[in-house]
Amino acid sequence: DGGITQSPKYLFRKEGQNVTLSCEQNLNHDAMYWYRQDPGQGLRLIYYSQIVNDFQKGDIAEGYSVSREKKESFPLTVTSAQKNPTAFYLCASSPGQETQYFGPGTRLLVL
Amino acid sequence: DQQVKQNSPSLSVQEGRISILNCDYTNSMFDYFLWYKKYPAEGPTFLISISSIKDKNEDGRFTVFLNKSAKHLSLHIVPSQPGDSAVYFCAASGGGTGANNLFFGTGTRLTVIP
């Protein structure tokens, strides 16, 4: 089945630790995105990539990093510089048109 | 500054009646609008979209209306069903705002009462 997978479903981060969230899609979409959702708020864009080996910062990129070495994969690293990492992280992909399709999300919690 | 606003955080509707969810935007460059439905701890699911060249788009029980002069769009669900209970996000994208980037509202929680 075609779709977007995110792993893990839950992730715990210790103080000062970097953690990486996985996002994979087999939809052959060119563009991929990472969003963060906090309670009572909409989705805010962290990073996006329109093509392999290229990515751009979104509205809240500080404390995060990404890579796009393969078309189907767009991992997000939450670094120790991100002081408030607890949130629900959503990955999306798009065939280049405006509609984006989302994965199931990863909830990140700080120990 | 929030460019897409959903001013009603919640809405309750009786089963079988119409649900109307509203969304306002401030950026006149937006030219494509979408509605997503989201259950807790899941990713948003795409529902319906509309281009700025149209003022209405229908898909089954869901209709989206766009009023460009008022910078307002709405989602109508008729008839409402208990399974429609979820948080609904509107989103917008458009030229000059970053290719295909979506700007989301804060969501409206719809509860359909059986």
PDB file of C-alpha atoms in Angstrom:
ATOM      1  CA  ASP A   1       0.000   0.000   0.000  1.00  0.00           C
ATOM      2  CA  GLY A   2       1.188   3.520  -0.773  1.00  0.00           C
ATOM      3  CA  GLY A   3       1.549   5.880   2.122  1.00  0.00           C
ATOM      4  CA  ILE A   4       3.635   7.825   4.565  1.00  0.00           C
ATOM      5  CA  THR A   5       5.105   6.146   7.619  1.00  0.00           C
ATOM      6  CA  GLN A   6       6.585   7.796  10.662  1.00  0.00           C
ATOM      7  CA  SER A   7       8.513   6.105  13.421  1.00  0.00           C
ATOM      8  CA  PRO A   8       8.566   5.786  16.277  1.00  0.00           C
ATOM      9  CA  LYS A   9       5.025   6.602  17.408  1.00  0.00           C
ATOM     10  CA  TYR A  10       6.388   7.837  20.755  1.00  0.00           C
ATOM     11  CA  LEU A  11       9.898   9.085  21.455  1.00  0.00           C
ATOM     12  CA  PHE A  12      11.518  10.161  24.682  1.00  0.00           C
ATOM     13  CA  ARG A  13      14.371  12.592  24.794  1.00  0.00           C
ATOM     14  CA  LYS A  14      16.767  13.152  27.640  1.00  0.00           C
ATOM     15  CA  GLU A  15      18.244  16.518  28.436  1.00  0.00           C
ATOM     16  CA  GLY A  16      21.004  17.465  25.988  1.00  0.00           C
ATOM     17  CA  GLN A  17      20.268  14.565  23.666  1.00  0.00           C
ATOM     18  CA  ASN A  18      19.703  14.686  19.922  1.00  0.00           C
ATOM     19  CA  VAL A  19      16.923  12.471  18.602  1.00  0.00           C
ATOM     20  CA  THR A  20      15.921  11.621  15.048  1.00  0.00           C
ATOM     21  CA  LEU A  21      12.384  11.117  13.791  1.00  0.00           C
ATOM     22  CA  SER A  22      11.921   8.985  10.710  1.00  0.00           C
ATOM     23  CA  CYS A  23       9.632   9.750   7.775  1.00  0.00           C
ATOM     24  CA  GLU A  24       9.334   7.497   4.741  1.00  0.00           C
ATOM     25  CA  GLN A  25       6.977   7.678   1.770  1.00  0.00           C
ATOM     26  CA  ASN A  26       6.433   5.318  -1.148  1.00  0.00           C
ATOM     27  CA  LEU A  27       4.129   7.653  -3.057  1.00  0.00           C
ATOM     28  CA  ASN A  28       6.920   8.862  -5.344  1.00  0.00           C
ATOM     29  CA  HIS A  29       6.255  12.416  -4.170  1.00  0.00           C
ATOM     30  CA  ASP A  30       8.905  15.033  -4.807  1.00  0.00           C
ATOM     31  CA  ALA A  31       8.157  17.334  -1.894  1.00  0.00           C
ATOM     32  CA  MET A  32       8.268  16.481   1.800  1.00  0.00           C
ATOM     33  CA  TYR A  33       7.541  18.556   4.893  1.00  0.00           C
ATOM     34  CA  TRP A  34       7.903  18.522   8.658  1.00  0.00           C
ATOM     35  CA  TYR A  35       5.383  20.234  10.939  1.00  0.00           C
ATOM     36  CA  ARG A  36       5.040  20.605  14.639  1.00  0.00           C
ATOM     37  CA  GLN A  37       1.701  20.721  16.453  1.00  0.00           C
ATOM     38  CA  ASP A  38       1.304  22.033  19.986  1.00  0.00           C
ATOM     39  CA  PRO A  39      -1.929  21.752  22.000  1.00  0.00           C
ATOM     40  CA  GLY A  40      -4.590  24.172  20.804  1.00  0.00           C
ATOM     41  CA  GLN A  41      -2.483  25.356  17.924  1.00  0.00           C
ATOM     42  CA  GLY A  42      -2.304  24.768  14.231  1.00  0.00           C
ATOM     43  CA  LEU A  43       0.532  23.075  12.413  1.00  0.00           C
ATOM     44  CA  ARG A  44       3.729  25.068  12.079  1.00  0.00           C
ATOM     45  CA  LEU A  45       6.265  24.357   9.361  1.00  0.00           C
ATOM     46  CA  ILE A  46       9.745  23.330  10.487  1.00  0.00           C
ATOM     47  CA  TYR A  47      11.511  22.342   7.247  1.00  0.00           C
ATOM     48  CA  TYR A  48      10.552  21.369   3.730  1.00  0.00           C
ATOM     49  CA  SER A  49      12.249  19.776   0.768  1.00  0.00           C
ATOM     50  CA  GLN A  50      11.079  20.063  -2.826  1.00  0.00           C
ATOM     51  CA  ILE A  51      13.712  17.789  -4.294  1.00  0.00           C
ATOM     52  CA  VAL A  52      16.429  15.378  -3.244  1.00  0.00           C
ATOM     53  CA  ASN A  53      19.522  16.998  -1.721  1.00  0.00           C
ATOM     54  CA  ASP A  54      17.720  20.291  -1.217  1.00  0.00           C
ATOM     55  CA  PHE A  55      15.726  21.605   1.747  1.00  0.00           C
ATOM     56  CA  GLN A  56      14.571  24.934   3.118  1.00  0.00           C
ATOM     57  CA  LYS A  57      13.833  26.312   6.571  1.00  0.00           C
ATOM     58  CA  GLY A  58      10.252  26.857   7.561  1.00  0.00           C
ATOM     59  CA  ASP A  59       8.864  29.178  10.207  1.00  0.00           C
ATOM     60  CA  ILE A  60      10.364  27.438  13.251  1.00  0.00           C
ATOM     61  CA  ALA A  61      13.576  25.735  12.060  1.00  0.00           C
ATOM     62  CA  GLU A  62      15.758  26.707  15.022  1.00  0.00           C
ATOM     63  CA  GLY A  63      16.906  23.660  16.976  1.00  0.00           C
ATOM     64  CA  TYR A  64      16.073  21.239  14.165  1.00  0.00           C
ATOM     65  CA  SER A  65      17.982  19.743  11.249  1.00  0.00           C
ATOM     66  CA  VAL A  66      17.010  17.586   8.275  1.00  0.00           C
ATOM     67  CA  SER A  67      18.508  15.696   5.372  1.00  0.00           C
ATOM     68  CA  ARG A  68      17.104  14.527   2.050  1.00  0.00           C
ATOM     69  CA  GLU A  69      19.514  11.993   0.604  1.00  0.00           C
ATOM     70  CA  LYS A  70      16.756   9.856  -0.899  1.00  0.00           C
ATOM     71  CA  LYS A  71      13.465  10.803  -2.476  1.00  0.00           C
ATOM     72  CA  GLU A  72      11.490   8.570  -0.147  1.00  0.00           C
ATOM     73  CA  SER A  73      13.112   9.628   3.137  1.00  0.00           C
ATOM     74  CA  PHE A  74      13.162  12.911   5.073  1.00  0.00           C
ATOM     75  CA  PRO A  75      14.415  12.412   8.645  1.00  0.00           C
ATOM     76  CA  LEU A  76      14.157  15.186  11.220  1.00  0.00           C
ATOM     77  CA  THR A  77      16.695  15.603  14.027  1.00  0.00           C
ATOM     78  CA  VAL A  78      15.639  17.452  17.133  1.00  0.00           C
ATOM     79  CA  THR A  79      18.853  18.811  18.560  1.00  0.00           C
ATOM     80  CA  SER A  80      19.720  19.788  22.116  1.00  0.00           C
ATOM     81  CA  ALA A  81      19.392  23.417  20.979  1.00  0.00           C
ATOM     82  CA  GLN A  82      15.612  22.976  20.759  1.00  0.00           C
ATOM     83  CA  LYS A  83      14.593  24.064  24.268  1.00  0.00           C
ATOM     84  CA  ASN A  84      10.945  23.122  24.044  1.00  0.00           C
ATOM     85  CA  PRO A  85      10.807  19.934  21.984  1.00  0.00           C
ATOM     86  CA  THR A  86       7.701  18.361  23.507  1.00  0.00           C
ATOM     87  CA  ALA A  87       5.148  18.302  20.693  1.00  0.00           C
ATOM     88  CA  PHE A  88       3.424  16.169  18.077  1.00  0.00           C
ATOM     89  CA  TYR A  89       5.528  15.998  14.914  1.00  0.00           C
ATOM     90  CA  LEU A  90       3.911  15.444  11.545  1.00  0.00           C
ATOM     91  CA  CYS A  91       5.551  14.607   8.251  1.00  0.00           C
ATOM     92  CA  ALA A  92       3.811  15.239   4.943  1.00  0.00           C
ATOM     93  CA  SER A  93       4.519  14.743   1.270  1.00  0.00           C
ATOM     94  CA  SER A  94       3.160  16.247  -1.899  1.00  0.00           C
ATOM     95  CA  PRO A  95       3.420  15.365  -5.596  1.00  0.00           C
ATOM     96  CA  GLY A  96       4.287  18.963  -6.321  1.00  0.00           C
ATOM     97  CA  GLN A  97       0.748  20.236  -6.301  1.00  0.00           C
ATOM     98  CA  GLU A  98      -0.694  22.038  -3.325  1.00  0.00           C
ATOM     99  CA  THR A  99      -2.320  19.102  -1.533  1.00  0.00           C
ATOM    100  CA  GLN A 100      -0.156  17.546   1.144  1.00  0.00           C
ATOM    101  CA  TYR A 101      -0.696  14.106   2.611  1.00  0.00           C
ATOM    102  CA  PHE A 102       0.266  13.413   6.175  1.00  0.00           C
ATOM    103  CA  GLY A 103       1.791  10.560   8.103  1.00  0.00           C
ATOM    104  CA  PRO A 104       0.434   9.343  11.463  1.00  0.00           C
ATOM    105  CA  GLY A 105       2.788  11.501  13.547  1.00  0.00           C
ATOM    106  CA  THR A 106       5.381  11.055  16.296  1.00  0.00           C
ATOM    107  CA  ARG A 107       4.850  12.329  19.808  1.00  0.00           C
ATOM    108  CA  LEU A 108       8.091  13.535  21.379  1.00  0.00           C
ATOM    109  CA  LEU A 109       8.325  13.775  25.146  1.00  0.00           C
ATOM    110  CA  VAL A 110      11.159  15.056  27.302  1.00  0.00           C
ATOM    111  CA  LEU A 111      12.310  13.007  30.300  1.00  0.00           C
TER     112      LEU A 111
ATOM    113  CA  ASP B   1       1.079  36.757  12.829  1.00  0.00           C
ATOM    114  CA  GLN B   2      -1.598  34.175  12.092  1.00  0.00           C
ATOM    115  CA  GLN B   3      -2.462  34.411   8.396  1.00  0.00           C
ATOM    116  CA  VAL B   4      -5.193  31.795   8.605  1.00  0.00           C
ATOM    117  CA  LYS B   5      -7.699  32.025  11.432  1.00  0.00           C
ATOM    118  CA  GLN B   6     -10.395  29.760  12.754  1.00  0.00           C
ATOM    119  CA  ASN B   7     -12.128  31.820  15.377  1.00  0.00           C
ATOM    120  CA  SER B   8     -14.412  29.089  16.717  1.00  0.00           C
ATOM    121  CA  PRO B   9     -12.427  26.550  18.736  1.00  0.00           C
ATOM    122  CA  SER B  10     -15.414  24.239  19.023  1.00  0.00           C
ATOM    123  CA  LEU B  11     -18.808  23.489  17.494  1.00  0.00           C
ATOM    124  CA  SER B  12     -21.551  21.072  18.527  1.00  0.00           C
ATOM    125  CA  VAL B  13     -24.202  19.909  16.084  1.00  0.00           C
ATOM    126  CA  GLN B  14     -27.036  17.417  16.226  1.00  0.00           C
ATOM    127  CA  GLU B  15     -26.727  14.347  14.024  1.00  0.00           C
ATOM    128  CA  GLY B  16     -28.412  14.880  10.662  1.00  0.00           C
ATOM    129  CA  ARG B  17     -28.138  18.664  10.781  1.00  0.00           C
ATOM    130  CA  ILE B  18     -25.690  20.883   8.934  1.00  0.00           C
ATOM    131  CA  SER B  19     -22.243  21.674  10.323  1.00  0.00           C
ATOM    132  CA  ILE B  20     -20.665  24.925   9.179  1.00  0.00           C
ATOM    133  CA  LEU B  21     -17.021  25.524   9.937  1.00  0.00           C
ATOM    134  CA  ASN B  22     -15.521  28.914   9.172  1.00  0.00           C
ATOM    135  CA  CYS B  23     -12.068  30.153   8.271  1.00  0.00           C
ATOM    136  CA  ASP B  24     -10.666  33.619   7.543  1.00  0.00           C
ATOM    137  CA  TYR B  25      -7.363  34.562   5.955  1.00  0.00           C
ATOM    138  CA  THR B  26      -5.409  37.759   5.640  1.00  0.00           C
ATOM    139  CA  ASN B  27      -2.993  37.159   2.767  1.00  0.00           C
ATOM    140  CA  SER B  28      -4.538  38.077  -0.585  1.00  0.00           C
ATOM    141  CA  MET B  29      -1.803  36.061  -2.338  1.00  0.00           C
ATOM    142  CA  PHE B  30      -3.333  32.777  -1.178  1.00  0.00           C
ATOM    143  CA  ASP B  31      -4.880  30.993  -4.138  1.00  0.00           C
ATOM    144  CA  TYR B  32      -5.517  27.458  -2.928  1.00  0.00           C
ATOM    145  CA  PHE B  33      -7.411  26.385   0.157  1.00  0.00           C
ATOM    146  CA  LEU B  34      -7.803  23.027   1.841  1.00  0.00           C
ATOM    147  CA  TRP B  35      -9.685  21.417   4.700  1.00  0.00           C
ATOM    148  CA  TYR B  36      -8.218  18.617   6.767  1.00  0.00           C
ATOM    149  CA  LYS B  37      -9.841  16.410   9.385  1.00  0.00           C
ATOM    150  CA  LYS B  38      -7.806  15.211  12.346  1.00  0.00           C
ATOM    151  CA  TYR B  39      -8.410  12.651  15.061  1.00  0.00           C
ATOM    152  CA  PRO B  40      -6.322  12.739  18.275  1.00  0.00           C
ATOM    153  CA  ALA B  41      -2.823  11.301  17.949  1.00  0.00           C
ATOM    154  CA  GLU B  42      -3.224  10.839  14.181  1.00  0.00           C
ATOM    155  CA  GLY B  43      -2.092  12.790  11.148  1.00  0.00           C
ATOM    156  CA  PRO B  44      -4.529  15.108   9.370  1.00  0.00           C
ATOM    157  CA  THR B  45      -6.558  13.572   6.553  1.00  0.00           C
ATOM    158  CA  PHE B  46      -7.194  15.631   3.447  1.00  0.00           C
ATOM    159  CA  LEU B  47     -10.915  16.316   2.943  1.00  0.00           C
ATOM    160  CA  ILE B  48     -11.535  18.825   0.199  1.00  0.00           C
ATOM    161  CA  SER B  49      -9.877  21.767  -1.516  1.00  0.00           C
ATOM    162  CA  ILE B  50     -10.767  24.761  -3.626  1.00  0.00           C
ATOM    163  CA  SER B  51      -8.857  26.952  -6.015  1.00  0.00           C
ATOM    164  CA  SER B  52      -9.343  30.713  -5.958  1.00  0.00           C
ATOM    165  CA  ILE B  53     -10.819  30.605  -9.462  1.00  0.00           C
ATOM    166  CA  LYS B  54     -13.857  28.862  -7.999  1.00  0.00           C
ATOM    167  CA  ASP B  55     -16.304  29.854  -5.296  1.00  0.00           C
ATOM    168  CA  LYS B  56     -17.684  26.410  -4.514  1.00  0.00           C
ATOM    169  CA  ASN B  57     -16.518  22.815  -4.556  1.00  0.00           C
ATOM    170  CA  GLU B  58     -18.551  19.771  -3.578  1.00  0.00           C
ATOM    171  CA  ASP B  59     -17.561  16.246  -2.675  1.00  0.00           C
ATOM    172  CA  GLY B  60     -20.365  14.116  -1.312  1.00  0.00           C
ATOM    173  CA  ARG B  61     -21.518  15.495   2.030  1.00  0.00           C
ATOM    174  CA  PHE B  62     -18.758  18.115   2.055  1.00  0.00           C
ATOM    175  CA  THR B  63     -18.935  21.491   0.336  1.00  0.00           C
ATOM    176  CA  VAL B  64     -16.402  24.279   0.582  1.00  0.00           C
ATOM    177  CA  PHE B  65     -17.377  27.865  -0.205  1.00  0.00           C
ATOM    178  CA  LEU B  66     -14.870  30.615  -0.931  1.00  0.00           C
ATOM    179  CA  ASN B  67     -15.593  34.341  -0.691  1.00  0.00           C
ATOM    180  CA  LYS B  68     -12.458  36.041  -1.960  1.00  0.00           C
ATOM    181  CA  SER B  69     -13.640  39.580  -1.350  1.00  0.00           C
ATOM    182  CA  ALA B  70     -14.239  38.767   2.304  1.00  0.00           C
ATOM    183  CA  LYS B  71     -11.179  36.498   2.518  1.00  0.00           C
ATOM    184  CA  HIS B  72     -13.420  33.860   4.022  1.00  0.00           C
ATOM    185  CA  LEU B  73     -14.057  30.206   3.407  1.00  0.00           C
ATOM    186  CA  SER B  74     -16.401  27.739   5.001  1.00  0.00           C
ATOM    187  CA  LEU B  75     -16.891  23.993   5.088  1.00  0.00           C
ATOM    188  CA  HIS B  76     -20.424  22.632   5.119  1.00  0.00           C
ATOM    189  CA  ILE B  77     -21.115  19.064   6.163  1.00  0.00           C
ATOM    190  CA  VAL B  78     -24.608  17.802   5.368  1.00  0.00           C
ATOM    191  CA  PRO B  79     -25.913  15.675   6.958  1.00  0.00           C
ATOM    192  CA  SER B  80     -23.576  15.562   9.945  1.00  0.00           C
ATOM    193  CA  GLN B  81     -22.741  12.130  11.329  1.00  0.00           C
ATOM    194  CA  PRO B  82     -21.181  11.086  14.659  1.00  0.00           C
ATOM    195  CA  GLY B  83     -18.100   9.873  12.760  1.00  0.00           C
ATOM    196  CA  ASP B  84     -17.517  13.439  11.645  1.00  0.00           C
ATOM    197  CA  SER B  85     -16.534  14.366  15.196  1.00  0.00           C
ATOM    198  CA  ALA B  86     -12.914  15.507  14.931  1.00  0.00           C
ATOM    199  CA  VAL B  87     -10.786  18.625  14.722  1.00  0.00           C
ATOM    200  CA  TYR B  88     -10.999  20.394  11.365  1.00  0.00           C
ATOM    201  CA  PHE B  89      -8.137  22.528  10.081  1.00  0.00           C
ATOM    202  CA  CYS B  90      -8.275  24.903   7.186  1.00  0.00           C
ATOM    203  CA  ALA B  91      -5.082  25.648   5.298  1.00  0.00           C
ATOM    204  CA  ALA B  92      -4.013  27.980   2.532  1.00  0.00           C
ATOM    205  CA  SER B  93      -1.180  28.286   0.064  1.00  0.00           C
ATOM    206  CA  GLY B  94      -0.283  30.647  -2.723  1.00  0.00           C
ATOM    207  CA  GLY B  95       2.216  32.457  -4.872  1.00  0.00           C
ATOM    208  CA  GLY B  96       4.721  34.558  -3.022  1.00  0.00           C
ATOM    209  CA  THR B  97       4.362  32.635   0.197  1.00  0.00           C
ATOM    210  CA  GLY B  98       6.814  29.843  -0.553  1.00  0.00           C
ATOM    211  CA  ALA B  99       6.141  27.165  -3.106  1.00  0.00           C
ATOM    212  CA  ASN B 100       3.335  24.895  -1.952  1.00  0.00           C
ATOM    213  CA  ASN B 101       3.810  25.745   1.713  1.00  0.00           C
ATOM    214  CA  LEU B 102       0.621  25.453   3.688  1.00  0.00           C
ATOM    215  CA  PHE B 103      -0.479  27.885   6.364  1.00  0.00           C
ATOM    216  CA  PHE B 104      -2.822  26.322   8.901  1.00  0.00           C
ATOM    217  CA  GLY B 105      -5.522  27.681  11.146  1.00  0.00           C
ATOM    218  CA  THR B 106      -5.707  26.601  14.783  1.00  0.00           C
ATOM    219  CA  GLY B 107      -8.551  24.165  14.199  1.00  0.00           C
ATOM    220  CA  THR B 108     -12.202  23.782  15.168  1.00  0.00           C
ATOM    221  CA  ARG B 109     -13.313  20.785  17.198  1.00  0.00           C
ATOM    222  CA  LEU B 110     -16.599  19.468  15.815  1.00  0.00           C
ATOM    223  CA  THR B 111     -18.790  17.286  18.004  1.00  0.00           C
ATOM    224  CA  VAL B 112     -21.770  15.620  16.351  1.00  0.00           C
ATOM    225  CA  ILE B 113     -24.311  14.573  18.951  1.00  0.00           C
ATOM    226  CA  PRO B 114     -26.239  11.367  18.181  1.00  0.00           C
TER     227      PRO B 114
END
